[in-house]
């Protein structure tokens, strides 16, 4: 694909419109924990860039623990490899001042795309709590980015085809979101879009029928922005069950049988 200058990097919504219905994919990376890991990720991203993803994502470590590295990677992926980069930004353990600063740095680096998330509780904490002088949820974060930067950033938010994990907590053994909670979660997603989000990226899922029904439900309540399904390739048996267990993801019986075969 034709290289773009940093000043003309498009937003994800603009890129989707350019694709005109053609299939596309993106890659998500986690900031590594060691210097060797950092060097490895640059080599890997350079190789994977040849596959011409529409964009790449960099996650923001729980509680903002990787915020500096996330910013550095996002900036370098964009400048060195000419990849449209979406930087994750969460509300966990972060003050309004830090968010203001992160947005200014992202803009200076030519980053146009931000995924606004509430984030998980910090390690060792079961319940999520707002930081004093910070944000209560992704709706607040989306509003704030819009207030500060208008339409400069394309803003994505998370969608949960099976309902947010918080709805399962407190219901021992619950592996399905109650209908009322599911509808409340959809309404909350609409609030995020109404606040200014222009695309949705879903939590990982393996139940395709559930996903298709959820997209239909989104459209029925007036959510019209693009919805991008989140897919986690199965790298290892243990890793798959660890991640799906953590996220309380439904695993269709046929998939489970195939993995156990």
CSV table of C-alpha atoms in Angstrom, one decimal:
chain,number,residue,atom,x,y,z
A,1,UNK,CA,0.0,0.0,0.0
A,2,UNK,CA,1.1,3.6,-0.7
A,3,UNK,CA,3.1,5.2,2.2
A,4,UNK,CA,1.3,8.0,3.9
A,5,UNK,CA,2.9,11.0,5.6
A,6,UNK,CA,2.3,11.1,9.4
A,7,UNK,CA,0.2,14.3,8.9
A,8,UNK,CA,-2.3,12.4,6.6
A,9,UNK,CA,-2.6,9.2,8.6
A,10,UNK,CA,-6.4,8.4,8.5
A,11,UNK,CA,-8.6,7.3,11.3
A,12,UNK,CA,-9.9,3.7,11.4
A,13,UNK,CA,-13.4,4.9,10.4
A,14,UNK,CA,-11.9,6.6,7.3
A,15,UNK,CA,-9.9,3.5,6.4
A,16,UNK,CA,-13.0,1.3,6.7
A,17,UNK,CA,-14.8,3.6,4.3
A,18,UNK,CA,-11.9,3.4,1.9
A,19,UNK,CA,-12.1,-0.4,1.9
A,20,UNK,CA,-15.6,-0.2,0.5
A,21,UNK,CA,-16.8,-3.5,2.0
A,22,UNK,CA,-13.6,-5.4,1.2
A,23,UNK,CA,-12.3,-7.7,4.1
A,24,UNK,CA,-9.5,-6.4,6.2
A,25,UNK,CA,-7.6,-7.3,9.4
A,26,UNK,CA,-5.5,-5.7,12.1
A,27,UNK,CA,-3.0,-7.0,14.6
A,28,UNK,CA,-2.9,-6.3,18.4
A,29,UNK,CA,0.3,-6.3,20.4
A,30,UNK,CA,1.1,-6.2,24.1
A,31,UNK,CA,4.0,-4.1,25.4
A,32,UNK,CA,6.8,-6.6,26.3
A,33,UNK,CA,8.1,-6.9,29.9
A,34,UNK,CA,11.8,-7.1,29.0
A,35,UNK,CA,14.4,-5.3,26.8
A,36,UNK,CA,14.8,-8.5,24.8
A,37,UNK,CA,11.0,-8.6,24.3
A,38,UNK,CA,11.0,-5.0,23.0
A,39,UNK,CA,13.7,-5.8,20.5
A,40,UNK,CA,11.8,-9.0,19.5
A,41,UNK,CA,8.5,-7.0,19.0
A,42,UNK,CA,10.1,-4.6,16.6
A,43,UNK,CA,11.4,-7.5,14.4
A,44,UNK,CA,8.0,-9.2,14.5
A,45,UNK,CA,6.1,-6.1,13.6
A,46,UNK,CA,8.5,-5.3,10.8
A,47,UNK,CA,7.8,-8.9,9.4
A,48,UNK,CA,4.0,-8.7,10.0
A,49,UNK,CA,3.8,-5.2,8.4
A,50,UNK,CA,4.5,-6.9,5.1
A,51,UNK,CA,1.0,-8.5,5.4
A,52,UNK,CA,-0.4,-5.0,5.2
A,53,UNK,CA,-2.8,-4.9,8.1
A,54,UNK,CA,-5.3,-2.0,8.0
A,55,UNK,CA,-3.9,-0.9,11.4
A,56,UNK,CA,-2.2,-2.2,14.5
A,57,UNK,CA,-3.1,-1.8,18.2
A,58,UNK,CA,-0.9,-1.4,21.2
A,59,UNK,CA,-2.4,-2.2,24.6
A,60,UNK,CA,-2.0,-0.1,27.7
A,61,UNK,CA,-0.8,-2.3,30.6
A,62,UNK,CA,-3.2,-2.8,33.5
A,63,UNK,CA,-3.2,0.3,35.8
A,64,UNK,CA,-1.2,2.2,33.2
A,65,UNK,CA,2.0,0.2,34.0
A,66,UNK,CA,3.2,0.3,30.4
A,67,UNK,CA,2.0,3.8,29.5
A,68,UNK,CA,5.5,5.1,28.5
A,69,UNK,CA,6.4,2.0,26.5
A,70,UNK,CA,2.9,1.9,24.9
A,71,UNK,CA,3.4,5.5,23.7
A,72,UNK,CA,7.0,4.8,22.5
A,73,UNK,CA,5.9,1.6,20.5
A,74,UNK,CA,2.9,3.3,19.0
A,75,UNK,CA,4.9,6.3,17.9
A,76,UNK,CA,7.7,4.1,16.4
A,77,UNK,CA,5.4,1.6,14.7
A,78,UNK,CA,3.9,4.5,12.9
A,79,UNK,CA,7.1,6.4,12.1
A,80,UNK,CA,9.4,3.5,11.3
A,81,UNK,CA,6.9,1.1,9.6
A,82,UNK,CA,4.3,3.5,8.4
A,83,UNK,CA,1.5,1.5,10.1
A,84,UNK,CA,-1.6,3.2,11.2
A,85,UNK,CA,-1.4,2.7,14.9
A,86,UNK,CA,-4.2,2.6,17.5
A,87,UNK,CA,-3.1,3.3,21.0
A,88,UNK,CA,-5.2,1.9,23.9
A,89,UNK,CA,-5.9,4.3,26.8
A,90,UNK,CA,-7.6,3.2,30.0
A,91,UNK,CA,-9.1,4.9,33.0
A,92,UNK,CA,-7.3,2.6,35.6
A,93,UNK,CA,-4.9,4.4,37.9
A,94,UNK,CA,-4.6,7.4,35.7
A,95,UNK,CA,-5.3,11.1,36.5
A,96,UNK,CA,-6.9,13.6,34.1
A,97,UNK,CA,-3.5,15.3,33.8
A,98,UNK,CA,-1.8,12.1,32.7
A,99,UNK,CA,-4.5,11.5,30.0
A,100,UNK,CA,-4.1,15.1,28.9
A,101,UNK,CA,-0.4,14.6,28.6
A,102,UNK,CA,-0.8,11.2,26.8
A,103,UNK,CA,-3.1,12.8,24.2
A,104,UNK,CA,-0.7,15.7,23.5
A,105,UNK,CA,2.2,13.2,23.0
A,106,UNK,CA,0.1,10.9,20.8
A,107,UNK,CA,-1.0,13.9,18.6
A,108,UNK,CA,2.6,15.1,18.4
A,109,UNK,CA,3.6,11.6,17.2
A,110,UNK,CA,1.0,11.7,14.5
A,111,UNK,CA,-1.2,9.0,16.1
A,112,UNK,CA,-4.8,9.4,15.0
A,113,UNK,CA,-6.5,6.5,16.6
A,114,UNK,CA,-7.3,5.8,20.3
A,115,UNK,CA,-9.2,2.9,21.9
A,116,UNK,CA,-10.9,4.3,25.0
A,117,UNK,CA,-11.3,1.7,27.7
A,118,UNK,CA,-12.3,1.7,31.4
A,119,UNK,CA,-9.6,-1.0,31.9
A,120,UNK,CA,-9.3,-3.9,34.3
A,121,UNK,CA,-8.7,-3.5,38.0
A,122,UNK,CA,-5.0,-3.3,39.0
A,123,UNK,CA,-3.3,-6.6,39.9
A,124,UNK,CA,-4.5,-7.8,43.3
A,125,UNK,CA,-7.8,-5.9,43.2
A,126,UNK,CA,-11.1,-7.6,42.4
A,127,UNK,CA,-13.2,-4.5,42.0
A,128,UNK,CA,-12.6,-1.6,39.7
A,129,UNK,CA,-12.3,1.8,41.3
A,130,UNK,CA,-12.0,5.2,39.8
A,131,UNK,CA,-8.8,7.2,40.5
A,132,UNK,CA,-9.4,10.4,42.4
A,133,UNK,CA,-9.4,13.2,39.8
A,134,UNK,CA,-9.6,10.6,37.0
A,135,UNK,CA,-12.4,9.1,34.9
A,136,UNK,CA,-15.3,6.8,36.0
A,137,UNK,CA,-15.7,4.9,32.7
A,138,UNK,CA,-15.0,4.9,29.0
A,139,UNK,CA,-17.9,7.3,28.3
A,140,UNK,CA,-16.2,9.9,30.4
A,141,UNK,CA,-12.9,9.3,28.6
A,142,UNK,CA,-14.5,9.5,25.1
A,143,UNK,CA,-16.2,12.8,26.1
A,144,UNK,CA,-12.9,14.2,27.5
A,145,UNK,CA,-10.9,13.3,24.3
A,146,UNK,CA,-13.6,14.9,22.2
A,147,UNK,CA,-13.6,18.1,24.4
A,148,UNK,CA,-9.9,18.4,24.2
A,149,UNK,CA,-9.2,17.4,20.6
A,150,UNK,CA,-12.5,17.6,18.6
A,151,UNK,CA,-12.4,15.3,15.6
A,152,UNK,CA,-8.6,14.9,15.4
A,153,UNK,CA,-8.6,11.4,16.9
A,154,UNK,CA,-10.7,8.5,15.7
A,155,UNK,CA,-12.1,6.9,18.8
A,156,UNK,CA,-12.8,3.2,19.2
A,157,UNK,CA,-14.5,1.6,22.2
A,158,UNK,CA,-15.0,-2.0,23.4
A,159,UNK,CA,-18.1,-4.1,22.7
A,160,UNK,CA,-19.0,-7.3,24.5
A,161,UNK,CA,-21.1,-9.8,22.5
A,162,UNK,CA,-21.6,-11.9,25.6
A,163,UNK,CA,-22.0,-9.0,28.0
A,164,UNK,CA,-19.3,-7.3,30.1
A,165,UNK,CA,-17.5,-9.6,32.7
A,166,UNK,CA,-18.7,-7.3,35.5
A,167,UNK,CA,-22.3,-8.7,34.9
A,168,UNK,CA,-21.1,-12.2,35.8
A,169,UNK,CA,-19.4,-11.2,39.0
A,170,UNK,CA,-21.3,-11.9,42.2
A,171,UNK,CA,-23.3,-14.7,40.5
A,172,UNK,CA,-21.4,-17.8,41.5
A,173,UNK,CA,-21.0,-20.2,38.6
A,174,UNK,CA,-22.8,-17.8,36.2
A,175,UNK,CA,-21.6,-18.4,32.6
A,176,UNK,CA,-24.2,-16.3,30.9
A,177,UNK,CA,-25.2,-12.7,31.2
A,178,UNK,CA,-28.9,-12.2,32.4
A,179,UNK,CA,-31.1,-10.7,29.6
A,180,UNK,CA,-31.6,-7.4,31.6
A,181,UNK,CA,-27.9,-7.0,32.1
A,182,UNK,CA,-27.2,-7.8,28.4
A,183,UNK,CA,-29.6,-5.0,27.4
A,184,UNK,CA,-28.1,-2.6,29.9
A,185,UNK,CA,-24.7,-3.4,28.5
A,186,UNK,CA,-25.9,-2.7,25.0
A,187,UNK,CA,-27.3,0.7,26.1
A,188,UNK,CA,-24.0,1.5,27.7
A,189,UNK,CA,-22.3,0.8,24.4
A,190,UNK,CA,-24.7,3.2,22.7
A,191,UNK,CA,-23.8,5.8,25.3
A,192,UNK,CA,-20.1,5.4,24.4
A,193,UNK,CA,-21.0,5.9,20.7
A,194,UNK,CA,-23.3,8.8,21.4
A,195,UNK,CA,-20.4,10.4,23.4
A,196,UNK,CA,-18.3,10.4,20.2
A,197,UNK,CA,-16.9,6.9,19.5
A,198,UNK,CA,-16.8,6.1,15.8
A,199,UNK,CA,-16.0,2.4,15.8
A,200,UNK,CA,-16.4,-0.6,18.1
A,201,UNK,CA,-13.9,-3.5,18.6
A,202,UNK,CA,-15.3,-6.5,20.4
A,203,UNK,CA,-14.0,-8.6,23.2
A,204,UNK,CA,-12.7,-12.0,21.9
A,205,UNK,CA,-15.4,-14.5,21.2
A,206,UNK,CA,-15.8,-18.0,19.6
A,207,UNK,CA,-19.6,-18.3,19.5
A,208,UNK,CA,-20.2,-16.8,16.0
A,209,UNK,CA,-24.0,-17.1,16.3
A,210,UNK,CA,-24.0,-15.1,19.5
A,211,UNK,CA,-21.8,-12.4,17.8
A,212,UNK,CA,-24.1,-12.1,14.8
A,213,UNK,CA,-27.2,-11.8,17.1
A,214,UNK,CA,-25.4,-9.1,19.2
A,215,UNK,CA,-24.5,-7.1,16.0
A,216,UNK,CA,-28.2,-7.2,15.1
A,217,UNK,CA,-29.2,-6.1,18.6
A,218,UNK,CA,-26.7,-3.2,18.3
A,219,UNK,CA,-28.2,-2.1,15.0
A,220,UNK,CA,-31.7,-2.3,16.4
A,221,UNK,CA,-31.0,0.1,19.2
A,222,UNK,CA,-29.5,2.6,16.8
A,223,UNK,CA,-25.7,1.9,16.9
A,224,UNK,CA,-24.6,2.5,13.3
A,225,UNK,CA,-20.8,2.8,13.6
A,226,UNK,CA,-18.5,0.0,12.2
A,227,UNK,CA,-18.1,-3.1,14.4
A,228,UNK,CA,-14.8,-5.0,14.2
A,229,UNK,CA,-14.8,-8.5,15.6
A,230,UNK,CA,-12.0,-9.3,18.1
A,231,UNK,CA,-10.4,-12.7,17.2
A,232,UNK,CA,-7.7,-14.4,19.3
A,233,UNK,CA,-5.9,-17.2,17.4
A,234,UNK,CA,-5.5,-20.3,19.5
A,235,UNK,CA,-1.7,-20.5,20.1
A,236,UNK,CA,-1.6,-23.1,22.9
A,237,UNK,CA,-4.2,-25.2,24.8
A,238,UNK,CA,-3.2,-23.8,28.2
A,239,UNK,CA,-3.1,-20.2,27.0
A,240,UNK,CA,-6.5,-20.5,25.3
A,241,UNK,CA,-8.2,-21.9,28.4
A,242,UNK,CA,-6.4,-19.3,30.7
A,243,UNK,CA,-7.6,-16.4,28.5
A,244,UNK,CA,-11.1,-17.6,27.9
A,245,UNK,CA,-11.4,-18.5,31.7
A,246,UNK,CA,-10.3,-15.0,32.6
A,247,UNK,CA,-12.7,-13.3,30.2
A,248,UNK,CA,-15.6,-15.9,30.9
A,249,UNK,CA,-15.8,-16.5,27.1
A,250,UNK,CA,-18.3,-19.1,25.8
A,251,UNK,CA,-16.6,-22.0,24.1
A,252,UNK,CA,-18.8,-23.8,21.7
A,253,UNK,CA,-18.8,-27.6,22.3
A,254,UNK,CA,-17.5,-28.4,18.8
A,255,UNK,CA,-14.5,-26.2,19.4
A,256,UNK,CA,-13.9,-27.7,22.9
A,257,UNK,CA,-14.2,-31.3,21.4
A,258,UNK,CA,-11.7,-30.3,18.7
A,259,UNK,CA,-9.2,-29.1,21.2
A,260,UNK,CA,-9.6,-32.1,23.4
A,261,UNK,CA,-9.2,-34.6,20.5
